[in-house]
Structure formats: C-alpha cells, structure tokens
PDB file of C-alpha atoms in Angstrom:
ATOM      1  CA  UNK A 132       3.192 -16.341  -4.735  1.00  0.00           C
ATOM      2  CA  UNK A 133       0.966 -14.392  -2.556  1.00  0.00           C
ATOM      3  CA  UNK A 134      -2.564 -14.074  -3.551  1.00  0.00           C
ATOM      4  CA  UNK A 135      -4.060 -10.982  -4.334  1.00  0.00           C
ATOM      5  CA  UNK A 136      -6.174  -9.041  -6.885  1.00  0.00           C
ATOM      6  CA  UNK A 137      -4.804  -6.066  -8.823  1.00  0.00           C
ATOM      7  CA  UNK A 138      -7.545  -5.544 -11.263  1.00  0.00           C
ATOM      8  CA  UNK A 139      -9.376  -2.541  -9.576  1.00  0.00           C
ATOM      9  CA  UNK A 140      -6.586  -0.876  -7.328  1.00  0.00           C
ATOM     10  CA  UNK A 141      -7.879   2.285  -5.647  1.00  0.00           C
ATOM     11  CA  UNK A 142      -5.240   4.918  -4.780  1.00  0.00           C
ATOM     12  CA  UNK A 143      -6.548   7.595  -2.350  1.00  0.00           C
ATOM     13  CA  UNK A 144      -6.186  11.332  -2.881  1.00  0.00           C
ATOM     14  CA  UNK A 145      -8.644  13.618  -1.045  1.00  0.00           C
ATOM     15  CA  UNK A 146      -7.976  16.537  -3.404  1.00  0.00           C
ATOM     16  CA  UNK A 147     -10.239  14.989  -6.140  1.00  0.00           C
ATOM     17  CA  UNK A 148     -13.088  14.069  -4.247  1.00  0.00           C
ATOM     18  CA  UNK A 149     -15.143  16.851  -5.579  1.00  0.00           C
ATOM     19  CA  UNK A 150     -16.787  17.908  -2.177  1.00  0.00           C
ATOM     20  CA  UNK A 151     -17.442  14.196  -1.208  1.00  0.00           C
ATOM     21  CA  UNK A 152     -16.510  13.064   2.223  1.00  0.00           C
ATOM     22  CA  UNK A 153     -13.199  11.161   2.118  1.00  0.00           C
ATOM     23  CA  UNK A 154     -14.208   8.117   4.197  1.00  0.00           C
ATOM     24  CA  UNK A 155     -17.560   7.774   2.614  1.00  0.00           C
ATOM     25  CA  UNK A 156     -16.129   7.959  -0.814  1.00  0.00           C
ATOM     26  CA  UNK A 157     -13.807   5.003   0.149  1.00  0.00           C
ATOM     27  CA  UNK A 158     -16.499   3.075   1.488  1.00  0.00           C
ATOM     28  CA  UNK A 159     -18.602   3.383  -1.592  1.00  0.00           C
ATOM     29  CA  UNK A 160     -15.663   2.495  -3.822  1.00  0.00           C
ATOM     30  CA  UNK A 161     -14.897  -0.662  -1.432  1.00  0.00           C
ATOM     31  CA  UNK A 162     -18.431  -1.842  -1.262  1.00  0.00           C
ATOM     32  CA  UNK A 163     -18.626  -1.625  -5.223  1.00  0.00           C
ATOM     33  CA  UNK A 164     -15.842  -3.819  -5.600  1.00  0.00           C
ATOM     34  CA  UNK A 165     -12.184  -2.260  -5.688  1.00  0.00           C
ATOM     35  CA  UNK A 166      -9.994  -5.201  -5.327  1.00  0.00           C
ATOM     36  CA  UNK A 167      -6.777  -3.343  -3.455  1.00  0.00           C
ATOM     37  CA  UNK A 168      -6.383   0.028  -1.698  1.00  0.00           C
ATOM     38  CA  UNK A 169      -3.567   2.298  -1.187  1.00  0.00           C
ATOM     39  CA  UNK A 170      -3.459   5.034   1.197  1.00  0.00           C
ATOM     40  CA  UNK A 171      -1.361   7.829  -0.338  1.00  0.00           C
ATOM     41  CA  UNK A 172      -1.696  11.191   1.172  1.00  0.00           C
ATOM     42  CA  UNK A 173       1.342  13.141   0.657  1.00  0.00           C
ATOM     43  CA  UNK A 174       0.377  16.064   2.868  1.00  0.00           C
ATOM     44  CA  UNK A 175      -0.192  14.216   5.789  1.00  0.00           C
ATOM     45  CA  UNK A 176       1.946  13.930   8.828  1.00  0.00           C
ATOM     46  CA  UNK A 177       2.970  10.941  10.357  1.00  0.00           C
ATOM     47  CA  UNK A 178       0.454  11.010  13.033  1.00  0.00           C
ATOM     48  CA  UNK A 179      -2.097  12.143  10.617  1.00  0.00           C
ATOM     49  CA  UNK A 180      -1.389   8.890   8.392  1.00  0.00           C
ATOM     50  CA  UNK A 181      -1.990   6.754  11.443  1.00  0.00           C
ATOM     51  CA  UNK A 182      -5.144   8.101  12.389  1.00  0.00           C
ATOM     52  CA  UNK A 183      -6.411   8.121   8.791  1.00  0.00           C
ATOM     53  CA  UNK A 184      -5.034   4.805   8.320  1.00  0.00           C
ATOM     54  CA  UNK A 185      -6.902   3.296  11.396  1.00  0.00           C
ATOM     55  CA  UNK A 186     -10.181   4.318   9.802  1.00  0.00           C
ATOM     56  CA  UNK A 187      -9.651   3.407   6.040  1.00  0.00           C
ATOM     57  CA  UNK A 188      -7.878   0.071   7.459  1.00  0.00           C
ATOM     58  CA  UNK A 189     -11.384  -0.860   9.387  1.00  0.00           C
ATOM     59  CA  UNK A 190     -12.944  -0.140   6.229  1.00  0.00           C
ATOM     60  CA  UNK A 191     -10.915  -2.159   4.109  1.00  0.00           C
ATOM     61  CA  UNK A 192     -11.252  -5.344   6.653  1.00  0.00           C
ATOM     62  CA  UNK A 193     -15.116  -4.488   6.444  1.00  0.00           C
ATOM     63  CA  UNK A 194     -14.899  -5.462   2.867  1.00  0.00           C
ATOM     64  CA  UNK A 195     -11.891  -7.821   3.243  1.00  0.00           C
ATOM     65  CA  UNK A 196      -9.771  -5.625   0.387  1.00  0.00           C
ATOM     66  CA  UNK A 197      -5.859  -5.712   1.208  1.00  0.00           C
ATOM     67  CA  UNK A 198      -4.984  -2.308   2.613  1.00  0.00           C
ATOM     68  CA  UNK A 199      -1.460  -0.797   1.687  1.00  0.00           C
ATOM     69  CA  UNK A 200       0.281   2.064   2.686  1.00  0.00           C
ATOM     70  CA  UNK A 201       2.408   4.390  -0.001  1.00  0.00           C
ATOM     71  CA  UNK A 202       6.037   4.899   0.932  1.00  0.00           C
ATOM     72  CA  UNK A 203       5.946   5.045   4.650  1.00  0.00           C
ATOM     73  CA  UNK A 204       7.165   1.517   5.923  1.00  0.00           C
ATOM     74  CA  UNK A 205       6.820   2.491   9.626  1.00  0.00           C
ATOM     75  CA  UNK A 206       3.293   3.589   9.275  1.00  0.00           C
ATOM     76  CA  UNK A 207       2.585   0.206   7.614  1.00  0.00           C
ATOM     77  CA  UNK A 208       4.390  -1.894  10.515  1.00  0.00           C
ATOM     78  CA  UNK A 209       2.599   0.584  13.150  1.00  0.00           C
ATOM     79  CA  UNK A 210      -0.937  -0.285  11.871  1.00  0.00           C
ATOM     80  CA  UNK A 211      -0.063  -3.737  10.633  1.00  0.00           C
ATOM     81  CA  UNK A 212      -1.066  -2.924   7.127  1.00  0.00           C
ATOM     82  CA  UNK A 213      -1.089  -5.642   4.606  1.00  0.00           C
ATOM     83  CA  UNK A 214       1.752  -3.833   2.776  1.00  0.00           C
ATOM     84  CA  UNK A 215       3.278  -0.927   1.325  1.00  0.00           C
ATOM     85  CA  UNK A 216       3.893   0.549  -2.285  1.00  0.00           C
ATOM     86  CA  UNK A 217       7.444   2.132  -2.638  1.00  0.00           C
ATOM     87  CA  UNK A 218       8.742   4.555  -5.441  1.00  0.00           C
ATOM     88  CA  UNK A 219      12.224   4.290  -6.693  1.00  0.00           C
ATOM     89  CA  UNK A 220      13.284   7.261  -4.288  1.00  0.00           C
ATOM     90  CA  UNK A 221      11.531   5.699  -1.045  1.00  0.00           C
ATOM     91  CA  UNK A 222      13.106   3.365   1.305  1.00  0.00           C
ATOM     92  CA  UNK A 223      14.805   0.456  -0.225  1.00  0.00           C
ATOM     93  CA  UNK A 224      12.691  -2.821  -0.493  1.00  0.00           C
ATOM     94  CA  UNK A 225      15.384  -4.699   1.553  1.00  0.00           C
ATOM     95  CA  UNK A 226      14.852  -2.488   4.576  1.00  0.00           C
ATOM     96  CA  UNK A 227      10.917  -2.731   4.061  1.00  0.00           C
ATOM     97  CA  UNK A 228      11.182  -6.437   4.180  1.00  0.00           C
ATOM     98  CA  UNK A 229      13.145  -6.547   7.311  1.00  0.00           C
ATOM     99  CA  UNK A 230      10.688  -4.274   8.995  1.00  0.00           C
ATOM    100  CA  UNK A 231       7.537  -5.947   7.866  1.00  0.00           C
ATOM    101  CA  UNK A 232       6.293  -9.441   8.254  1.00  0.00           C
ATOM    102  CA  UNK A 233       7.489 -11.528   5.079  1.00  0.00           C
ATOM    103  CA  UNK A 234       3.862 -12.184   4.273  1.00  0.00           C
ATOM    104  CA  UNK A 235       3.125  -8.615   3.543  1.00  0.00           C
ATOM    105  CA  UNK A 236       2.793  -7.073  -0.026  1.00  0.00           C
ATOM    106  CA  UNK A 237       5.534  -4.990  -1.417  1.00  0.00           C
ATOM    107  CA  UNK A 238       4.926  -3.166  -4.574  1.00  0.00           C
ATOM    108  CA  UNK A 239       7.600  -1.072  -6.255  1.00  0.00           C
ATOM    109  CA  UNK A 240       7.257   1.562  -8.861  1.00  0.00           C
ATOM    110  CA  UNK A 241       9.345   1.032 -12.015  1.00  0.00           C
ATOM    111  CA  UNK A 242       9.648   3.241 -15.359  1.00  0.00           C
ATOM    112  CA  UNK A 243      11.688   0.763 -17.507  1.00  0.00           C
ATOM    113  CA  UNK A 244      12.817  -2.657 -18.102  1.00  0.00           C
ATOM    114  CA  UNK A 245      15.757  -2.169 -15.847  1.00  0.00           C
ATOM    115  CA  UNK A 246      14.062  -0.953 -12.784  1.00  0.00           C
ATOM    116  CA  UNK A 247      11.351  -3.745 -13.137  1.00  0.00           C
ATOM    117  CA  UNK A 248      13.971  -6.387 -13.323  1.00  0.00           C
ATOM    118  CA  UNK A 249      15.697  -5.044 -10.400  1.00  0.00           C
ATOM    119  CA  UNK A 250      12.584  -4.797  -8.321  1.00  0.00           C
ATOM    120  CA  UNK A 251      11.767  -8.206  -9.126  1.00  0.00           C
ATOM    121  CA  UNK A 252      15.100  -9.547  -8.281  1.00  0.00           C
ATOM    122  CA  UNK A 253      14.917  -7.996  -4.762  1.00  0.00           C
ATOM    123  CA  UNK A 254      11.764  -9.598  -3.914  1.00  0.00           C
ATOM    124  CA  UNK A 255       8.983  -7.170  -4.909  1.00  0.00           C
ATOM    125  CA  UNK A 256       5.355  -8.617  -5.071  1.00  0.00           C
ATOM    126  CA  UNK A 257       3.898  -6.489  -8.293  1.00  0.00           C
ATOM    127  CA  UNK A 258       4.980  -3.491 -10.224  1.00  0.00           C
ATOM    128  CA  UNK A 259       3.288  -0.082 -10.488  1.00  0.00           C
ATOM    129  CA  UNK A 260       4.791   0.865 -14.091  1.00  0.00           C
ATOM    130  CA  UNK A 261       3.959   4.413 -15.460  1.00  0.00           C
ATOM    131  CA  UNK A 262       3.226   7.227 -15.932  1.00  0.00           C
ATOM    132  CA  UNK A 263       0.786   5.554 -18.702  1.00  0.00           C
ATOM    133  CA  UNK A 264      -0.786   9.050 -19.231  1.00  0.00           C
ATOM    134  CA  UNK A 265      -0.675  12.891 -18.344  1.00  0.00           C
ATOM    135  CA  UNK A 266      -1.585  12.771 -14.529  1.00  0.00           C
ATOM    136  CA  UNK A 267      -2.164  15.570 -11.856  1.00  0.00           C
ATOM    137  CA  UNK A 268      -1.461  13.441  -8.842  1.00  0.00           C
ATOM    138  CA  UNK A 269       2.451  13.473  -9.200  1.00  0.00           C
ATOM    139  CA  UNK A 270       3.603  16.765 -10.689  1.00  0.00           C
ATOM    140  CA  UNK A 271       7.022  15.373 -12.169  1.00  0.00           C
ATOM    141  CA  UNK A 272       5.868  12.111 -13.397  1.00  0.00           C
ATOM    142  CA  UNK A 273       6.820  11.517 -17.159  1.00  0.00           C
ATOM    143  CA  UNK A 274       5.149   9.838 -19.626  1.00  0.00           C
ATOM    144  CA  UNK A 275       6.328   6.276 -20.689  1.00  0.00           C
ATOM    145  CA  UNK A 276       7.351   5.973 -24.326  1.00  0.00           C
ATOM    146  CA  UNK A 277       5.076   3.750 -26.489  1.00  0.00           C
ATOM    147  CA  UNK A 278       5.705   0.298 -26.194  1.00  0.00           C
ATOM    148  CA  UNK A 279       7.771   0.386 -22.814  1.00  0.00           C
ATOM    149  CA  UNK A 280       4.776  -1.031 -20.641  1.00  0.00           C
ATOM    150  CA  UNK A 281       4.362  -3.899 -22.863  1.00  0.00           C
ATOM    151  CA  UNK A 282       8.303  -4.365 -22.708  1.00  0.00           C
ATOM    152  CA  UNK A 283       8.198  -4.295 -18.524  1.00  0.00           C
ATOM    153  CA  UNK A 284       5.422  -6.821 -18.749  1.00  0.00           C
ATOM    154  CA  UNK A 285       6.790  -9.375 -20.933  1.00  0.00           C
ATOM    155  CA  UNK A 286      10.238  -9.098 -19.127  1.00  0.00           C
ATOM    156  CA  UNK A 287       9.297  -9.754 -15.623  1.00  0.00           C
ATOM    157  CA  UNK A 288       7.272 -12.551 -14.179  1.00  0.00           C
ATOM    158  CA  UNK A 289       5.506 -10.687 -11.173  1.00  0.00           C
ATOM    159  CA  UNK A 290       2.054  -8.889 -11.800  1.00  0.00           C
ATOM    160  CA  UNK A 291       2.293  -5.519 -13.518  1.00  0.00           C
ATOM    161  CA  UNK A 292      -0.271  -2.495 -12.653  1.00  0.00           C
ATOM    162  CA  UNK A 293      -0.504   0.472 -14.696  1.00  0.00           C
ATOM    163  CA  UNK A 294      -0.613   3.649 -13.331  1.00  0.00           C
ATOM    164  CA  UNK A 295      -0.783   7.515 -13.940  1.00  0.00           C
ATOM    165  CA  UNK A 296      -3.899   9.193 -15.449  1.00  0.00           C
ATOM    166  CA  UNK A 297      -5.942   6.066 -16.010  1.00  0.00           C
ATOM    167  CA  UNK A 298      -9.730   6.465 -16.247  1.00  0.00           C
ATOM    168  CA  UNK A 299     -12.147   4.231 -17.370  1.00  0.00           C
ATOM    169  CA  UNK A 300     -11.857   5.111 -20.948  1.00  0.00           C
ATOM    170  CA  UNK A 301      -8.147   3.880 -21.211  1.00  0.00           C
ATOM    171  CA  UNK A 302      -8.742   0.729 -18.246  1.00  0.00           C
ATOM    172  CA  UNK A 303      -9.370  -1.922 -20.931  1.00  0.00           C
ATOM    173  CA  UNK A 304      -6.181  -0.548 -23.267  1.00  0.00           C
ATOM    174  CA  UNK A 305      -4.013  -1.181 -20.508  1.00  0.00           C
ATOM    175  CA  UNK A 306      -5.396  -4.694 -19.561  1.00  0.00           C
ATOM    176  CA  UNK A 307      -4.738  -5.320 -23.248  1.00  0.00           C
ATOM    177  CA  UNK A 308      -1.166  -4.729 -22.896  1.00  0.00           C
ATOM    178  CA  UNK A 309      -0.862  -7.417 -20.092  1.00  0.00           C
ATOM    179  CA  UNK A 310      -1.447  -5.516 -17.255  1.00  0.00           C
ATOM    180  CA  UNK A 311      -2.949  -7.104 -14.192  1.00  0.00           C
ATOM    181  CA  UNK A 312      -4.958  -4.190 -13.448  1.00  0.00           C
ATOM    182  CA  UNK A 313      -4.894  -0.464 -13.060  1.00  0.00           C
ATOM    183  CA  UNK A 314      -4.263   1.822 -10.056  1.00  0.00           C
ATOM    184  CA  UNK A 315      -6.212   4.786 -10.206  1.00  0.00           C
ATOM    185  CA  UNK A 316      -7.200   7.850  -8.194  1.00  0.00           C
ATOM    186  CA  UNK A 317      -9.344  10.743  -9.663  1.00  0.00           C
ATOM    187  CA  UNK A 318     -10.830   7.740 -12.263  1.00  0.00           C
ATOM    188  CA  UNK A 319     -12.698   6.245  -9.277  1.00  0.00           C
ATOM    189  CA  UNK A 320     -12.785   8.962  -6.467  1.00  0.00           C
ATOM    190  CA  UNK A 321     -13.294  11.735  -8.827  1.00  0.00           C
ATOM    191  CA  UNK A 322     -16.155  10.094 -11.053  1.00  0.00           C
ATOM    192  CA  UNK A 323     -19.571  11.490 -11.395  1.00  0.00           C
ATOM    193  CA  UNK A 324     -20.840   7.819  -9.772  1.00  0.00           C
ATOM    194  CA  UNK A 325     -18.193   5.785  -8.031  1.00  0.00           C
ATOM    195  CA  UNK A 326     -20.304   2.830  -7.365  1.00  0.00           C
ATOM    196  CA  UNK A 327     -21.364   2.594 -11.175  1.00  0.00           C
ATOM    197  CA  UNK A 328     -17.657   3.361 -12.377  1.00  0.00           C
ATOM    198  CA  UNK A 329     -16.240   0.576 -10.228  1.00  0.00           C
ATOM    199  CA  UNK A 330     -18.916  -1.932 -11.288  1.00  0.00           C
ATOM    200  CA  UNK A 331     -18.149  -1.020 -14.986  1.00  0.00           C
ATOM    201  CA  UNK A 332     -14.558  -1.554 -14.549  1.00  0.00           C
ATOM    202  CA  UNK A 333     -15.303  -4.794 -12.885  1.00  0.00           C
ATOM    203  CA  UNK A 334     -17.115  -5.845 -15.783  1.00  0.00           C
ATOM    204  CA  UNK A 335     -14.379  -4.867 -18.087  1.00  0.00           C
ATOM    205  CA  UNK A 336     -11.576  -6.781 -15.807  1.00  0.00           C
ATOM    206  CA  UNK A 337     -13.489 -10.026 -15.995  1.00  0.00           C
ATOM    207  CA  UNK A 338     -13.806  -9.800 -19.816  1.00  0.00           C
ATOM    208  CA  UNK A 339     -10.424  -8.762 -20.566  1.00  0.00           C
ATOM    209  CA  UNK A 340      -8.642 -11.125 -17.853  1.00  0.00           C
ATOM    210  CA  UNK A 341     -10.342 -14.349 -18.753  1.00  0.00           C
ATOM    211  CA  UNK A 342      -8.962 -13.980 -22.536  1.00  0.00           C
ATOM    212  CA  UNK A 343      -5.449 -14.940 -20.862  1.00  0.00           C
TER     213      UNK A 343
END
C-alpha cells in the first residue's frame, strides 16, 4: 500500500479565489498543512497546464505534499507528477498505469458501489466518492442518495475521500462515515482565512481519525 495522507485534500480552482493570487493562495494552504494537492483547471490548455503545473509542483515539493493532476495523464507524465485523479469518463486506469510509473498514485471518481469495486479491481489507490453536497465546481454532478457513501466505504479496502460541496461545517460528518479525508475546493481556497481554516481541519482530522 502506498503511503499518502488524504485527510485535507486540496483541489484547485482559480474561480473561487475571491481576488487572491492563485499561487499565493495555494502556498498559504500548503504551508498551513494541506496533505495532498490536485491541480484541476478545466479551462486550461495542455501547455497552460504544464506551465501552471511546474509552478504548483515546485510549491508542493517545498512543503513535501504529493502533487496530482486531474484527468490529464500526459501532463502528469510530462511533469513527473506524483499521480493523477481520473473520472469515470476519463482515460482508463489501465492506460494511466501503463503510461505512469507503478509507484504513482491513481485516484478514481466513483458514484456507487459497483463503480467503486471495479476501480479497486483495476488497481485504484483511492476513490473520490460524491457529490455529497451540491457543488458549483461540476455543473452536472448529482448528489448521492443518503447511505450510498457509507456503503462504498464498507465495500472496498482502499481509502475513500468525500468529494462535492464539502466545507468545514460538513468535514467532520464525512469523516464520521468512514472517509479517509475530504477533497475540498472553495471550502479552502474560498475561505475567509485559508490558514486558519486548514489548521482547524487538521485538528478535526486528528480528532476523528484517531478514534479508528
């Protein structure tokens, strides 16, 4: 099992920065204690992702935080990123594993037990399951029916991260359902105080995860 910490998982989106500088906000979150970062910039071209990725990757390395790319396996390979996160409609996990070093982290989005078990069978290292709450970052995301998230957690052996509309107020509730952590966008980058928010999330994570 690869070693990585999913507890405070930051996903980027420059649209929720509230006027902040993109790289300054990311560095503030990393410095405060984010445990894993995914570069997710849906409107960026391949070249733009490479340029942004190099800068974000340098920040992640400065704070020793794993750096993942959303969807784009070739960008991940070009940057030698620590891994990728793939949706159900993205490149197959088999191709990602063939293109990337076997030690790279591959996360897969899942929306039900069947998708979760299939991703686990194909070698996913973790699952992102949701949307748990209404979210503005993915226009076509459907909120999971009550109980589905816990069913997925109980069905698989790999770590599960809650995704979709999660803010500080919901964070503990998701961990209580067995999540290894939460993937958050505006909940961190759109917070009034990024540093204070991440530090409070870290305290919550320690409290909830030590019970297991």
